[in-house]
mmCIF file of C-alpha atoms and ligand atoms in Angstrom:
data_model
loop_
_atom_site.group_PDB
_atom_site.id
_atom_site.type_symbol
_atom_site.label_atom_id
_atom_site.label_comp_id
_atom_site.label_asym_id
_atom_site.label_seq_id
_atom_site.Cartn_x
_atom_site.Cartn_y
_atom_site.Cartn_z
ATOM 1 C CA MET X 1 -42.017 17.262 -3.574
ATOM 2 C CA THR X 2 -40.655 14.397 -5.686
ATOM 3 C CA LEU X 3 -39.740 12.698 -2.395
ATOM 4 C CA LEU X 4 -43.404 12.101 -1.611
ATOM 5 C CA ARG X 5 -46.254 10.123 -3.121
ATOM 6 C CA PRO X 6 -48.060 12.771 -5.234
ATOM 7 C CA ASP X 7 -51.474 11.899 -3.710
ATOM 8 C CA ILE X 8 -50.127 12.276 -0.164
ATOM 9 C CA ALA X 9 -48.413 15.577 -1.025
ATOM 10 C CA ALA X 10 -51.689 16.851 -2.526
ATOM 11 C CA MET X 11 -54.016 15.741 0.264
ATOM 12 C CA ALA X 12 -55.601 18.271 2.624
ATOM 13 C CA GLY X 13 -55.572 16.116 5.784
ATOM 14 C CA TYR X 14 -58.241 15.798 8.459
ATOM 15 C CA VAL X 15 -58.918 18.776 10.744
ATOM 16 C CA PRO X 16 -60.043 17.600 14.212
ATOM 17 C CA GLY X 17 -62.430 19.695 16.302
ATOM 18 C CA PHE X 18 -60.731 22.688 17.956
ATOM 19 C CA GLN X 19 -58.995 21.813 21.259
ATOM 20 C CA PRO X 20 -58.449 25.025 23.255
ATOM 21 C CA PRO X 21 -55.609 24.998 25.829
ATOM 22 C CA ASP X 22 -56.720 23.219 29.041
ATOM 23 C CA ASN X 23 -56.165 26.371 31.127
ATOM 24 C CA GLU X 24 -58.687 28.474 29.164
ATOM 25 C CA ALA X 25 -62.192 28.753 30.568
ATOM 26 C CA TRP X 26 -64.378 27.495 27.736
ATOM 27 C CA ILE X 27 -67.631 25.609 27.938
ATOM 28 C CA LYS X 28 -66.421 22.941 25.565
ATOM 29 C CA LEU X 29 -69.250 21.252 23.674
ATOM 30 C CA ASN X 30 -67.525 20.655 20.337
ATOM 31 C CA THR X 31 -65.943 17.173 20.373
ATOM 32 C CA ASN X 32 -68.441 15.039 22.304
ATOM 33 C CA GLU X 33 -66.215 14.460 25.303
ATOM 34 C CA ASN X 34 -67.852 13.309 28.531
ATOM 35 C CA PRO X 35 -68.243 16.088 31.141
ATOM 36 C CA TYR X 36 -67.751 13.631 34.043
ATOM 37 C CA PRO X 37 -64.488 11.997 35.129
ATOM 38 C CA PRO X 38 -63.810 8.328 34.325
ATOM 39 C CA SER X 39 -64.440 5.653 36.961
ATOM 40 C CA PRO X 40 -62.275 6.121 40.094
ATOM 41 C CA LYS X 41 -61.147 2.524 39.425
ATOM 42 C CA VAL X 42 -59.364 3.846 36.328
ATOM 43 C CA LEU X 43 -57.153 6.139 38.392
ATOM 44 C CA GLU X 44 -56.479 3.339 40.896
ATOM 45 C CA ALA X 45 -55.490 0.965 38.100
ATOM 46 C CA ILE X 46 -53.178 3.527 36.493
ATOM 47 C CA MET X 47 -51.484 4.265 39.844
ATOM 48 C CA ALA X 48 -51.128 0.552 40.558
ATOM 49 C CA GLU X 49 -49.618 -0.013 37.118
ATOM 50 C CA LEU X 50 -47.146 2.834 37.655
ATOM 51 C CA GLY X 51 -46.177 1.803 41.189
ATOM 52 C CA SER X 52 -44.133 4.166 43.330
ATOM 53 C CA ASP X 53 -41.239 4.519 40.889
ATOM 54 C CA ALA X 54 -42.841 3.878 37.468
ATOM 55 C CA GLU X 55 -40.677 0.771 37.267
ATOM 56 C CA SER X 56 -43.185 -1.063 35.084
ATOM 57 C CA LEU X 57 -42.711 1.459 32.270
ATOM 58 C CA ARG X 58 -39.235 0.025 31.713
ATOM 59 C CA LYS X 59 -40.855 -3.008 30.086
ATOM 60 C CA TYR X 60 -42.989 -3.299 26.965
ATOM 61 C CA PRO X 61 -46.753 -3.702 27.426
ATOM 62 C CA ASP X 62 -48.645 -6.924 26.632
ATOM 63 C CA PRO X 63 -48.776 -6.852 22.799
ATOM 64 C CA ALA X 64 -52.006 -8.917 22.810
ATOM 65 C CA SER X 65 -54.019 -6.842 25.370
ATOM 66 C CA ARG X 66 -55.000 -10.169 26.962
ATOM 67 C CA ALA X 67 -56.518 -8.923 30.236
ATOM 68 C CA MET X 68 -58.562 -6.193 28.588
ATOM 69 C CA ARG X 69 -59.795 -8.468 25.795
ATOM 70 C CA GLN X 70 -60.767 -11.121 28.313
ATOM 71 C CA THR X 71 -62.809 -8.579 30.261
ATOM 72 C CA ALA X 72 -64.524 -7.288 27.118
ATOM 73 C CA ALA X 73 -65.248 -10.837 25.934
ATOM 74 C CA GLY X 74 -66.961 -11.645 29.252
ATOM 75 C CA LEU X 75 -68.911 -8.414 29.180
ATOM 76 C CA TYR X 76 -70.192 -8.722 25.618
ATOM 77 C CA GLY X 77 -70.584 -12.509 25.552
ATOM 78 C CA PHE X 78 -68.186 -13.253 22.674
ATOM 79 C CA PRO X 79 -65.186 -15.609 22.556
ATOM 80 C CA VAL X 80 -61.963 -13.673 23.049
ATOM 81 C CA ASP X 81 -60.761 -14.332 19.481
ATOM 82 C CA TRP X 82 -63.765 -12.291 18.211
ATOM 83 C CA LEU X 83 -62.304 -9.165 19.825
ATOM 84 C CA ILE X 84 -59.466 -6.729 19.211
ATOM 85 C CA THR X 85 -58.427 -3.621 21.156
ATOM 86 C CA ALA X 86 -57.165 -0.438 19.540
ATOM 87 C CA ASN X 87 -55.437 2.864 20.090
ATOM 88 C CA GLY X 88 -58.723 4.744 19.739
ATOM 89 C CA SER X 89 -61.380 3.401 17.401
ATOM 90 C CA ASP X 90 -59.758 5.589 14.729
ATOM 91 C CA GLU X 91 -56.973 2.991 14.572
ATOM 92 C CA LEU X 92 -59.547 0.320 13.730
ATOM 93 C CA LEU X 93 -61.216 2.380 11.012
ATOM 94 C CA ASN X 94 -57.818 2.877 9.408
ATOM 95 C CA ASN X 95 -56.802 -0.783 9.629
ATOM 96 C CA LEU X 96 -60.188 -1.984 8.368
ATOM 97 C CA ILE X 97 -59.650 0.011 5.168
ATOM 98 C CA ARG X 98 -56.064 -1.223 4.872
ATOM 99 C CA ALA X 99 -57.234 -4.816 5.358
ATOM 100 C CA CYS X 100 -60.028 -4.650 2.757
ATOM 101 C CA ALA X 101 -59.458 -2.059 0.045
ATOM 102 C CA GLU X 102 -56.541 -2.051 -2.348
ATOM 103 C CA SER X 103 -55.534 1.113 -4.140
ATOM 104 C CA GLY X 104 -58.315 2.086 -6.574
ATOM 105 C CA GLU X 105 -60.967 -0.060 -4.874
ATOM 106 C CA GLU X 106 -64.080 1.493 -3.374
ATOM 107 C CA ILE X 107 -65.290 2.057 0.163
ATOM 108 C CA GLY X 108 -68.555 3.801 1.076
ATOM 109 C CA TYR X 109 -70.137 5.726 3.905
ATOM 110 C CA VAL X 110 -73.143 7.869 4.722
ATOM 111 C CA HIS X 111 -73.065 11.605 4.145
ATOM 112 C CA PRO X 112 -73.345 13.194 6.642
ATOM 113 C CA SER X 113 -71.371 11.043 9.059
ATOM 114 C CA TYR X 114 -67.725 10.867 10.130
ATOM 115 C CA SER X 115 -65.622 12.504 7.385
ATOM 116 C CA TYR X 116 -62.414 10.964 8.738
ATOM 117 C CA TYR X 117 -63.369 7.786 6.777
ATOM 118 C CA ALA X 118 -62.614 9.737 3.598
ATOM 119 C CA THR X 119 -59.194 10.869 4.820
ATOM 120 C CA LEU X 120 -58.258 7.306 5.765
ATOM 121 C CA ALA X 121 -59.429 6.024 2.370
ATOM 122 C CA GLU X 122 -57.420 8.715 0.598
ATOM 123 C CA ILE X 123 -54.221 7.683 2.401
ATOM 124 C CA GLN X 124 -54.835 4.114 1.243
ATOM 125 C CA GLY X 125 -55.544 5.265 -2.336
ATOM 126 C CA ALA X 126 -59.066 3.826 -2.100
ATOM 127 C CA LYS X 127 -61.997 5.455 -3.897
ATOM 128 C CA VAL X 128 -64.838 6.861 -1.827
ATOM 129 C CA ARG X 129 -68.567 6.822 -2.535
ATOM 130 C CA THR X 130 -71.073 8.485 -0.250
ATOM 131 C CA PHE X 131 -74.800 7.921 0.136
ATOM 132 C CA GLY X 132 -77.165 10.648 1.327
ATOM 133 C CA LEU X 133 -80.190 10.310 3.596
ATOM 134 C CA ASP X 134 -83.876 10.714 2.802
ATOM 135 C CA GLU X 135 -86.309 12.514 5.125
ATOM 136 C CA ASN X 136 -86.830 9.280 7.127
ATOM 137 C CA PHE X 137 -83.066 8.825 7.623
ATOM 138 C CA ARG X 138 -82.760 5.915 5.203
ATOM 139 C CA LEU X 139 -79.930 5.684 2.643
ATOM 140 C CA LEU X 140 -80.622 7.248 -0.726
ATOM 141 C CA ASP X 141 -79.849 5.148 -3.820
ATOM 142 C CA PHE X 142 -78.134 2.333 -1.908
ATOM 143 C CA PRO X 143 -77.889 -0.537 -4.410
ATOM 144 C CA THR X 144 -79.592 -3.900 -3.876
ATOM 145 C CA ARG X 145 -76.070 -5.289 -3.954
ATOM 146 C CA TYR X 146 -73.365 -2.818 -2.924
ATOM 147 C CA ALA X 147 -70.062 -3.969 -4.438
ATOM 148 C CA GLY X 148 -67.723 -1.706 -2.418
ATOM 149 C CA LYS X 149 -65.093 -3.454 -0.306
ATOM 150 C CA LEU X 150 -66.319 -1.862 2.891
ATOM 151 C CA PHE X 151 -69.204 0.304 4.045
ATOM 152 C CA PHE X 152 -69.113 2.426 7.214
ATOM 153 C CA LEU X 153 -72.437 2.890 9.003
ATOM 154 C CA THR X 154 -72.232 5.315 11.926
ATOM 155 C CA THR X 155 -75.095 4.557 14.291
ATOM 156 C CA PRO X 156 -76.123 6.526 16.252
ATOM 157 C CA ASN X 157 -75.265 8.870 13.402
ATOM 158 C CA ALA X 158 -72.834 11.715 14.010
ATOM 159 C CA PRO X 159 -73.503 14.632 13.654
ATOM 160 C CA LEU X 160 -77.305 14.109 13.501
ATOM 161 C CA GLY X 161 -77.770 11.793 16.501
ATOM 162 C CA PHE X 162 -80.475 9.426 15.199
ATOM 163 C CA ALA X 163 -79.960 5.633 15.160
ATOM 164 C CA PHE X 164 -80.756 3.274 12.280
ATOM 165 C CA PRO X 165 -83.243 0.520 13.269
ATOM 166 C CA LEU X 166 -81.770 -2.954 13.749
ATOM 167 C CA ASP X 167 -83.796 -4.643 11.022
ATOM 168 C CA TYR X 168 -82.592 -1.994 8.565
ATOM 169 C CA ILE X 169 -78.934 -2.511 9.574
ATOM 170 C CA ASP X 170 -79.445 -6.253 9.149
ATOM 171 C CA GLU X 171 -80.831 -5.650 5.661
ATOM 172 C CA LEU X 172 -77.844 -3.428 4.776
ATOM 173 C CA ALA X 173 -75.483 -6.200 5.905
ATOM 174 C CA GLU X 174 -77.235 -8.546 3.452
ATOM 175 C CA ARG X 175 -76.901 -5.988 0.676
ATOM 176 C CA CYS X 176 -73.156 -5.365 1.236
ATOM 177 C CA ALA X 177 -70.811 -7.611 -0.756
ATOM 178 C CA GLY X 178 -67.933 -6.393 1.414
ATOM 179 C CA LEU X 179 -67.648 -5.590 5.099
ATOM 180 C CA LEU X 180 -70.308 -3.597 6.915
ATOM 181 C CA VAL X 181 -68.506 -1.676 9.659
ATOM 182 C CA ILE X 182 -70.975 -0.444 12.271
ATOM 183 C CA ASP X 183 -69.319 2.469 14.046
ATOM 184 C CA GLU X 184 -70.987 2.444 17.473
ATOM 185 C CA ALA X 185 -68.982 5.305 18.992
ATOM 186 C CA TYR X 186 -72.140 6.634 20.718
ATOM 187 C CA VAL X 187 -74.072 3.431 21.332
ATOM 188 C CA ASP X 188 -73.874 3.521 25.136
ATOM 189 C CA PHE X 189 -76.169 6.569 25.017
ATOM 190 C CA ALA X 190 -78.667 4.793 22.735
ATOM 191 C CA GLU X 191 -81.578 2.446 23.298
ATOM 192 C CA PHE X 192 -80.121 -0.549 21.460
ATOM 193 C CA SER X 193 -76.932 -1.879 19.897
ATOM 194 C CA ALA X 194 -76.245 -3.877 16.728
ATOM 195 C CA LEU X 195 -73.640 -6.084 18.415
ATOM 196 C CA GLU X 196 -75.730 -9.252 18.009
ATOM 197 C CA LEU X 197 -75.549 -8.863 14.213
ATOM 198 C CA VAL X 198 -71.879 -9.861 14.439
ATOM 199 C CA ARG X 199 -73.057 -13.386 15.310
ATOM 200 C CA LYS X 200 -75.646 -13.430 12.547
ATOM 201 C CA GLN X 201 -73.839 -11.813 9.614
ATOM 202 C CA ALA X 202 -70.309 -12.900 8.635
ATOM 203 C CA ASN X 203 -69.451 -9.509 7.101
ATOM 204 C CA VAL X 204 -70.344 -7.325 10.111
ATOM 205 C CA VAL X 205 -67.765 -5.552 12.290
ATOM 206 C CA VAL X 206 -68.800 -3.435 15.273
ATOM 207 C CA THR X 207 -66.391 -0.758 16.538
ATOM 208 C CA ARG X 208 -66.559 0.952 19.923
ATOM 209 C CA THR X 209 -64.628 3.765 21.552
ATOM 210 C CA PHE X 210 -63.776 4.642 25.162
ATOM 211 C CA SER X 211 -63.599 8.341 24.253
ATOM 212 C CA LYS X 212 -67.229 9.245 24.847
ATOM 213 C CA SER X 213 -69.212 7.100 27.311
ATOM 214 C CA TYR X 214 -66.128 5.990 29.315
ATOM 215 C CA SER X 215 -64.660 9.533 29.575
ATOM 216 C CA LEU X 216 -61.278 8.355 28.251
ATOM 217 C CA ALA X 217 -60.707 10.403 25.073
ATOM 218 C CA GLY X 218 -57.266 11.341 26.379
ATOM 219 C CA MET X 219 -56.276 7.694 26.810
ATOM 220 C CA ARG X 220 -56.948 6.616 23.198
ATOM 221 C CA LEU X 221 -58.823 3.315 23.497
ATOM 222 C CA GLY X 222 -61.209 1.435 21.256
ATOM 223 C CA LEU X 223 -62.256 -2.085 20.399
ATOM 224 C CA ALA X 224 -63.892 -4.112 17.656
ATOM 225 C CA VAL X 225 -65.984 -7.275 17.588
ATOM 226 C CA ALA X 226 -66.041 -9.438 14.442
ATOM 227 C CA ARG X 227 -65.461 -12.970 13.156
ATOM 228 C CA PRO X 228 -62.000 -14.377 14.120
ATOM 229 C CA GLU X 229 -60.896 -14.329 10.463
ATOM 230 C CA ILE X 230 -61.401 -10.554 10.330
ATOM 231 C CA ILE X 231 -59.895 -10.038 13.805
ATOM 232 C CA ARG X 232 -56.791 -12.004 12.768
ATOM 233 C CA ALA X 233 -56.292 -9.746 9.735
ATOM 234 C CA LEU X 234 -56.601 -6.611 11.872
ATOM 235 C CA ASP X 235 -54.190 -8.145 14.342
ATOM 236 C CA LYS X 236 -51.542 -8.732 11.665
ATOM 237 C CA ILE X 237 -51.479 -5.189 10.340
ATOM 238 C CA ARG X 238 -51.580 -3.171 13.564
ATOM 239 C CA ASP X 239 -48.541 -1.821 15.413
ATOM 240 C CA HIS X 240 -47.524 -4.645 17.748
ATOM 241 C CA TYR X 241 -47.342 -2.428 20.873
ATOM 242 C CA HIS X 242 -50.290 -0.200 19.954
ATOM 243 C CA LEU X 243 -51.554 0.216 23.536
ATOM 244 C CA ASP X 244 -49.275 1.419 26.310
ATOM 245 C CA ARG X 245 -49.347 -0.026 29.840
ATOM 246 C CA LEU X 246 -51.387 2.815 31.315
ATOM 247 C CA ALA X 247 -53.993 2.625 28.557
ATOM 248 C CA LEU X 248 -54.345 -1.143 29.030
ATOM 249 C CA ALA X 249 -54.793 -0.746 32.788
ATOM 250 C CA ALA X 250 -57.296 2.085 32.272
ATOM 251 C CA GLY X 251 -59.303 0.254 29.612
ATOM 252 C CA ASN X 252 -59.591 -2.911 31.677
ATOM 253 C CA ALA X 253 -60.626 -0.993 34.806
ATOM 254 C CA ALA X 254 -63.190 1.054 32.869
ATOM 255 C CA LEU X 255 -64.812 -2.076 31.427
ATOM 256 C CA ASN X 256 -64.879 -3.638 34.893
ATOM 257 C CA ASP X 257 -66.871 -0.719 36.330
ATOM 258 C CA GLN X 258 -70.173 -0.916 34.443
ATOM 259 C CA THR X 259 -71.930 0.700 37.419
ATOM 260 C CA HIS X 260 -70.010 3.922 36.818
ATOM 261 C CA LEU X 261 -70.765 3.773 33.089
ATOM 262 C CA THR X 262 -74.492 3.267 33.671
ATOM 263 C CA LYS X 263 -74.584 6.154 36.149
ATOM 264 C CA THR X 264 -72.825 8.751 33.980
ATOM 265 C CA VAL X 265 -74.740 7.691 30.873
ATOM 266 C CA ALA X 266 -78.054 8.079 32.748
ATOM 267 C CA ARG X 267 -77.037 11.561 33.899
ATOM 268 C CA ILE X 268 -76.095 12.635 30.388
ATOM 269 C CA ARG X 269 -79.327 11.249 28.937
ATOM 270 C CA ALA X 270 -81.376 13.119 31.560
ATOM 271 C CA THR X 271 -79.489 16.361 30.819
ATOM 272 C CA ARG X 272 -80.044 15.751 27.098
ATOM 273 C CA GLU X 273 -83.827 15.593 27.567
ATOM 274 C CA THR X 274 -83.865 18.818 29.633
ATOM 275 C CA PHE X 275 -81.632 20.595 27.103
ATOM 276 C CA VAL X 276 -83.774 19.493 24.167
ATOM 277 C CA ALA X 277 -86.927 20.782 25.893
ATOM 278 C CA GLY X 278 -85.171 24.127 26.511
ATOM 279 C CA LEU X 279 -84.060 24.363 22.874
ATOM 280 C CA GLU X 280 -87.589 23.662 21.671
ATOM 281 C CA ARG X 281 -88.916 26.437 23.921
ATOM 282 C CA LEU X 282 -86.501 28.772 22.092
ATOM 283 C CA GLY X 283 -87.987 27.685 18.767
ATOM 284 C CA TYR X 284 -85.100 25.432 17.762
ATOM 285 C CA CYS X 285 -85.732 22.411 15.567
ATOM 286 C CA VAL X 286 -84.023 19.426 17.255
ATOM 287 C CA ILE X 287 -83.399 15.969 15.803
ATOM 288 C CA PRO X 288 -84.277 13.305 18.434
ATOM 289 C CA SER X 289 -80.885 12.106 19.695
ATOM 290 C CA GLN X 290 -79.594 8.699 20.775
ATOM 291 C CA ALA X 291 -76.137 10.137 21.484
ATOM 292 C CA ASN X 292 -74.352 12.515 23.892
ATOM 293 C CA PHE X 293 -74.939 15.466 21.569
ATOM 294 C CA VAL X 294 -77.852 17.045 19.742
ATOM 295 C CA PHE X 295 -78.111 18.564 16.291
ATOM 296 C CA ALA X 296 -80.381 21.598 16.422
ATOM 297 C CA SER X 297 -81.268 24.467 14.105
ATOM 298 C CA PRO X 298 -82.216 28.003 15.154
ATOM 299 C CA PRO X 299 -85.431 29.480 13.713
ATOM 300 C CA ASP X 300 -83.478 31.478 11.065
ATOM 301 C CA ARG X 301 -81.524 28.312 10.114
ATOM 302 C CA ASN X 302 -78.219 30.206 10.329
ATOM 303 C CA GLY X 303 -75.814 27.917 12.190
ATOM 304 C CA LYS X 304 -72.794 30.155 11.626
ATOM 305 C CA ARG X 305 -74.442 33.201 13.198
ATOM 306 C CA VAL X 306 -75.225 31.305 16.401
ATOM 307 C CA TYR X 307 -71.832 29.534 16.416
ATOM 308 C CA ASP X 308 -70.015 32.888 16.271
ATOM 309 C CA ALA X 309 -72.193 34.432 18.972
ATOM 310 C CA LEU X 310 -71.604 31.424 21.271
ATOM 311 C CA PHE X 311 -67.873 31.548 20.512
ATOM 312 C CA ASP X 312 -67.789 35.202 21.648
ATOM 313 C CA ARG X 313 -69.263 33.992 24.964
ATOM 314 C CA LYS X 314 -66.575 31.282 25.256
ATOM 315 C CA ILE X 315 -68.993 28.470 24.457
ATOM 316 C CA LEU X 316 -67.556 26.123 21.869
ATOM 317 C CA VAL X 317 -69.925 24.001 19.740
ATOM 318 C CA ARG X 318 -69.527 22.404 16.306
ATOM 319 C CA TYR X 319 -70.598 24.144 13.112
ATOM 320 C CA PHE X 320 -70.249 22.445 9.718
ATOM 321 C CA SER X 321 -70.049 24.651 6.635
ATOM 322 C CA ASP X 322 -71.292 21.739 4.467
ATOM 323 C CA PRO X 323 -74.511 23.062 2.831
ATOM 324 C CA ILE X 324 -76.595 20.151 4.174
ATOM 325 C CA LEU X 325 -75.509 20.938 7.773
ATOM 326 C CA ALA X 326 -74.996 24.715 7.796
ATOM 327 C CA HIS X 327 -78.535 25.326 9.080
ATOM 328 C CA GLY X 328 -77.696 23.889 12.497
ATOM 329 C CA LEU X 329 -75.144 23.135 15.190
ATOM 330 C CA ARG X 330 -73.931 19.989 16.901
ATOM 331 C CA MET X 331 -73.783 20.547 20.645
ATOM 332 C CA THR X 332 -72.281 18.039 23.076
ATOM 333 C CA ILE X 333 -74.247 17.353 26.267
ATOM 334 C CA GLY X 334 -72.153 18.688 29.154
ATOM 335 C CA THR X 335 -73.110 19.084 32.819
ATOM 336 C CA ASP X 336 -76.523 20.473 33.819
ATOM 337 C CA LEU X 337 -74.891 23.797 34.676
ATOM 338 C CA GLU X 338 -73.069 24.013 31.324
ATOM 339 C CA MET X 339 -76.290 23.319 29.443
ATOM 340 C CA GLU X 340 -78.231 25.880 31.510
ATOM 341 C CA GLN X 341 -75.558 28.460 30.680
ATOM 342 C CA THR X 342 -75.704 27.482 27.019
ATOM 343 C CA LEU X 343 -79.501 27.836 26.951
ATOM 344 C CA ALA X 344 -79.228 31.241 28.647
ATOM 345 C CA ALA X 345 -76.678 32.324 26.028
ATOM 346 C CA LEU X 346 -78.864 31.047 23.173
ATOM 347 C CA LYS X 347 -81.852 32.937 24.576
ATOM 348 C CA ASP X 348 -79.729 36.079 24.780
ATOM 349 C CA ILE X 349 -78.405 35.614 21.237
ATOM 350 C CA GLY X 350 -81.910 35.126 19.887
HETATM 351 C C1 PLP V 401 -65.324 9.972 18.338
HETATM 352 C C2 PLP V 401 -65.592 9.090 17.167
HETATM 353 C C3 PLP V 401 -64.676 8.121 16.761
HETATM 354 C C4 PLP V 401 -63.269 8.103 17.265
HETATM 355 O O1 PLP V 401 -63.095 7.542 18.450
HETATM 356 P P1 PLP V 401 -61.622 7.438 19.080
HETATM 357 O O2 PLP V 401 -61.735 6.175 19.836
HETATM 358 O O3 PLP V 401 -61.455 8.646 19.931
HETATM 359 O O4 PLP V 401 -60.629 7.340 17.981
HETATM 360 C C5 PLP V 401 -65.019 7.254 15.749
HETATM 361 N N1 PLP V 401 -66.205 7.357 15.112
HETATM 362 C C6 PLP V 401 -67.094 8.307 15.447
HETATM 363 C C7 PLP V 401 -68.377 8.389 14.708
HETATM 364 C C8 PLP V 401 -66.806 9.202 16.469
HETATM 365 O O5 PLP V 401 -67.663 10.163 16.764
#
């Protein structure tokens, strides 16, 4: 083991949600994928990029993602140098830490939220500090002036599904001496976004993913909006050909079809409301959700019992053994039929 950095050799590594083989018949509600296909324009764009003989794949892709960035800039109303694309928003989270925190310096995030932040910090040798939530979903013990190099705020929160109010996010930006990274992975399912804070606060970065609302988890696409100075730093440290030709074509086409996005998001939100009502009829306690999943607790507050019973029925949801989450389950919103079947199973399980 002397060949390796001792901290890397000792680290546990992140464990992603279970991905069963595609040919197995699961109702898969564990990693917040979209149950509907991406825009048909995405398939058209990929086929057009490939051509009849895949000739285009012979050449490198555009290292600057110009077409896709231009489209995103028009859509969000920011100059193009305020935007960067990424190989999944995970790439951005990683590079944000690399750009801001030297070994031994601190980054922070909310517990519970996305634990991958901790893995990324560990790789960089950065220290991690977490802040809990009070009963009103405000940060516990967050200092008037937080001196960490970077703070991740997941909103809507995963796995709980609530969103922080805009004026509170604005206040947190003021209180952060370093960057405030607003991870908006689920924002398309929410009532509002914090994107405008990027204009107002120099230390705010907003990250987005195509994995949930755009149904493109398999394509690995994300983007960030921030001041050009921050974007330039992220641009310097990324892999120069981080997005392949098919991903660039898909991402651009997906952004250009907002009608499809609006339609699938509306369907998922409607299914979410029906599912929540059904859960409440079964006596579940459900946190109001702004995302494409809900966090709900059975009457006996035994998440593991219900997880196992659903698993036996080939329904896959997310259970967290962390003591502050073990009383419930995070369930992705699938199709109406999938959620009806899930409710029927939950009723049966009791
Ligand atoms: C899904 C998710 C991501 C990762 O998105 P990718 O673009 O698939 O890498 C980031 N943050 C949160 C909170 C997520 O839930």
